[in-house]
Amino acid sequence: AYDVRAQTVDMSRASCRVRLLTDEPSQAMPAEGSRVGLTVDLDGQLIAAQTVVIRTDPVAAEAVLSFTTASPEDLARIDRHVLSELSGS
């Protein structure tokens, strides 16, 4: 296992799209179907979840990750964050 830094591009309760922050995205791109541990900083609070890679775009250095395991509290934080972003708060 290894750590890869990424920026969240889009997020919902079910999944997120991330852009890999690396000089060699093709080397760091996870394979579709692989399981990835994810830690996201949402407004200063860390959220940890297990995900599965459902789609990759090596040209854009992006991957879509579907949440498979996350606590109800973390899912509620994601919901609040998404609603805040949508409302412009």
PDB file of C-alpha atoms in Angstrom:
ATOM      1  CA  ALA A   1       0.000   0.000   0.000  1.00  0.00           C
ATOM      2  CA  TYR A   2       1.121   3.539  -0.634  1.00  0.00           C
ATOM      3  CA  ASP A   3      -0.193   7.049  -0.124  1.00  0.00           C
ATOM      4  CA  VAL A   4      -1.173   9.264  -3.023  1.00  0.00           C
ATOM      5  CA  ARG A   5      -2.233  12.863  -2.555  1.00  0.00           C
ATOM      6  CA  ALA A   6      -5.340  13.916  -4.426  1.00  0.00           C
ATOM      7  CA  GLN A   7      -7.752  16.826  -4.584  1.00  0.00           C
ATOM      8  CA  THR A   8     -11.484  16.254  -4.361  1.00  0.00           C
ATOM      9  CA  VAL A   9     -13.142  17.475  -7.560  1.00  0.00           C
ATOM     10  CA  ASP A  10     -16.704  16.404  -6.793  1.00  0.00           C
ATOM     11  CA  MET A  11     -18.343  14.645  -3.868  1.00  0.00           C
ATOM     12  CA  SER A  12     -21.665  13.125  -2.899  1.00  0.00           C
ATOM     13  CA  ARG A  13     -22.865  10.757  -0.201  1.00  0.00           C
ATOM     14  CA  ALA A  14     -22.224   7.808  -2.528  1.00  0.00           C
ATOM     15  CA  SER A  15     -18.962   8.672  -4.243  1.00  0.00           C
ATOM     16  CA  CYS A  16     -16.296  11.221  -5.019  1.00  0.00           C
ATOM     17  CA  ARG A  17     -14.113  12.168  -7.949  1.00  0.00           C
ATOM     18  CA  VAL A  18     -10.494  12.951  -7.160  1.00  0.00           C
ATOM     19  CA  ARG A  19      -7.610  14.396  -9.153  1.00  0.00           C
ATOM     20  CA  LEU A  20      -4.244  12.850  -8.384  1.00  0.00           C
ATOM     21  CA  LEU A  21      -1.602  15.372  -7.365  1.00  0.00           C
ATOM     22  CA  THR A  22       1.486  13.711  -8.765  1.00  0.00           C
ATOM     23  CA  ASP A  23       3.936  14.232 -11.595  1.00  0.00           C
ATOM     24  CA  GLU A  24       3.306  10.673 -12.799  1.00  0.00           C
ATOM     25  CA  PRO A  25      -0.490  10.076 -12.622  1.00  0.00           C
ATOM     26  CA  SER A  26      -0.269   6.988 -14.824  1.00  0.00           C
ATOM     27  CA  GLN A  27       2.049   5.389 -12.252  1.00  0.00           C
ATOM     28  CA  ALA A  28      -0.191   6.299  -9.294  1.00  0.00           C
ATOM     29  CA  MET A  29      -3.593   5.636 -10.911  1.00  0.00           C
ATOM     30  CA  PRO A  30      -5.450   2.856  -9.052  1.00  0.00           C
ATOM     31  CA  ALA A  31      -6.957   0.098 -11.170  1.00  0.00           C
ATOM     32  CA  GLU A  32     -10.720   0.032 -11.669  1.00  0.00           C
ATOM     33  CA  GLY A  33     -12.245  -2.377  -9.165  1.00  0.00           C
ATOM     34  CA  SER A  34      -9.447  -1.957  -6.640  1.00  0.00           C
ATOM     35  CA  ARG A  35     -10.143  -1.002  -3.050  1.00  0.00           C
ATOM     36  CA  VAL A  36      -8.726   2.283  -1.802  1.00  0.00           C
ATOM     37  CA  GLY A  37      -8.613   3.724   1.694  1.00  0.00           C
ATOM     38  CA  LEU A  38      -9.517   7.399   1.590  1.00  0.00           C
ATOM     39  CA  THR A  39      -9.022  10.225   4.067  1.00  0.00           C
ATOM     40  CA  VAL A  40     -10.677  13.541   3.216  1.00  0.00           C
ATOM     41  CA  ASP A  41     -10.298  16.854   5.033  1.00  0.00           C
ATOM     42  CA  LEU A  42     -13.734  18.475   5.078  1.00  0.00           C
ATOM     43  CA  ASP A  43     -13.590  21.891   6.665  1.00  0.00           C
ATOM     44  CA  GLY A  44     -10.867  20.815   9.091  1.00  0.00           C
ATOM     45  CA  GLN A  45     -12.456  17.467  10.016  1.00  0.00           C
ATOM     46  CA  LEU A  46     -10.912  14.258   8.714  1.00  0.00           C
ATOM     47  CA  ILE A  47     -13.231  11.663   7.254  1.00  0.00           C
ATOM     48  CA  ALA A  48     -11.966   8.129   6.699  1.00  0.00           C
ATOM     49  CA  ALA A  49     -13.691   5.697   4.359  1.00  0.00           C
ATOM     50  CA  GLN A  50     -13.068   2.602   2.332  1.00  0.00           C
ATOM     51  CA  THR A  51     -13.845   2.935  -1.365  1.00  0.00           C
ATOM     52  CA  VAL A  52     -13.766   0.993  -4.601  1.00  0.00           C
ATOM     53  CA  VAL A  53     -12.523   2.551  -7.850  1.00  0.00           C
ATOM     54  CA  ILE A  54     -15.393   2.612 -10.341  1.00  0.00           C
ATOM     55  CA  ARG A  55     -13.854   4.714 -13.121  1.00  0.00           C
ATOM     56  CA  THR A  56     -10.506   6.228 -14.043  1.00  0.00           C
ATOM     57  CA  ASP A  57      -9.405   8.911 -16.481  1.00  0.00           C
ATOM     58  CA  PRO A  58      -5.610   8.733 -16.809  1.00  0.00           C
ATOM     59  CA  VAL A  59      -5.514  11.724 -19.184  1.00  0.00           C
ATOM     60  CA  ALA A  60      -7.198  13.986 -16.608  1.00  0.00           C
ATOM     61  CA  ALA A  61      -5.437  12.142 -13.729  1.00  0.00           C
ATOM     62  CA  GLU A  62      -8.849  11.538 -12.126  1.00  0.00           C
ATOM     63  CA  ALA A  63     -10.590   8.596 -10.499  1.00  0.00           C
ATOM     64  CA  VAL A  64     -14.153   8.081  -9.278  1.00  0.00           C
ATOM     65  CA  LEU A  65     -14.346   6.281  -5.944  1.00  0.00           C
ATOM     66  CA  SER A  66     -17.527   4.739  -4.556  1.00  0.00           C
ATOM     67  CA  PHE A  67     -17.813   4.682  -0.762  1.00  0.00           C
ATOM     68  CA  THR A  68     -18.134   1.135   0.570  1.00  0.00           C
ATOM     69  CA  THR A  69     -17.567   1.795   4.272  1.00  0.00           C
ATOM     70  CA  ALA A  70     -18.039   5.076   6.105  1.00  0.00           C
ATOM     71  CA  SER A  71     -19.537   5.879   9.474  1.00  0.00           C
ATOM     72  CA  PRO A  72     -23.025   7.435   9.645  1.00  0.00           C
ATOM     73  CA  GLU A  73     -21.406  10.494  11.244  1.00  0.00           C
ATOM     74  CA  ASP A  74     -18.968  10.885   8.347  1.00  0.00           C
ATOM     75  CA  LEU A  75     -21.761  10.464   5.798  1.00  0.00           C
ATOM     76  CA  ALA A  76     -23.716  13.187   7.614  1.00  0.00           C
ATOM     77  CA  ARG A  77     -20.630  15.457   7.442  1.00  0.00           C
ATOM     78  CA  ILE A  78     -20.416  14.820   3.699  1.00  0.00           C
ATOM     79  CA  ASP A  79     -24.102  15.680   3.300  1.00  0.00           C
ATOM     80  CA  ARG A  80     -23.638  18.939   5.234  1.00  0.00           C
ATOM     81  CA  HIS A  81     -20.561  19.836   3.208  1.00  0.00           C
ATOM     82  CA  VAL A  82     -22.280  19.175  -0.129  1.00  0.00           C
ATOM     83  CA  LEU A  83     -25.368  21.181   0.894  1.00  0.00           C
ATOM     84  CA  SER A  84     -23.139  24.033   2.062  1.00  0.00           C
ATOM     85  CA  GLU A  85     -21.276  24.051  -1.245  1.00  0.00           C
ATOM     86  CA  LEU A  86     -24.532  23.966  -3.236  1.00  0.00           C
ATOM     87  CA  SER A  87     -26.062  26.810  -1.246  1.00  0.00           C
ATOM     88  CA  GLY A  88     -22.905  28.898  -1.426  1.00  0.00           C
ATOM     89  CA  SER A  89     -22.587  29.131   2.360  1.00  0.00           C
TER      90      SER A  89
END
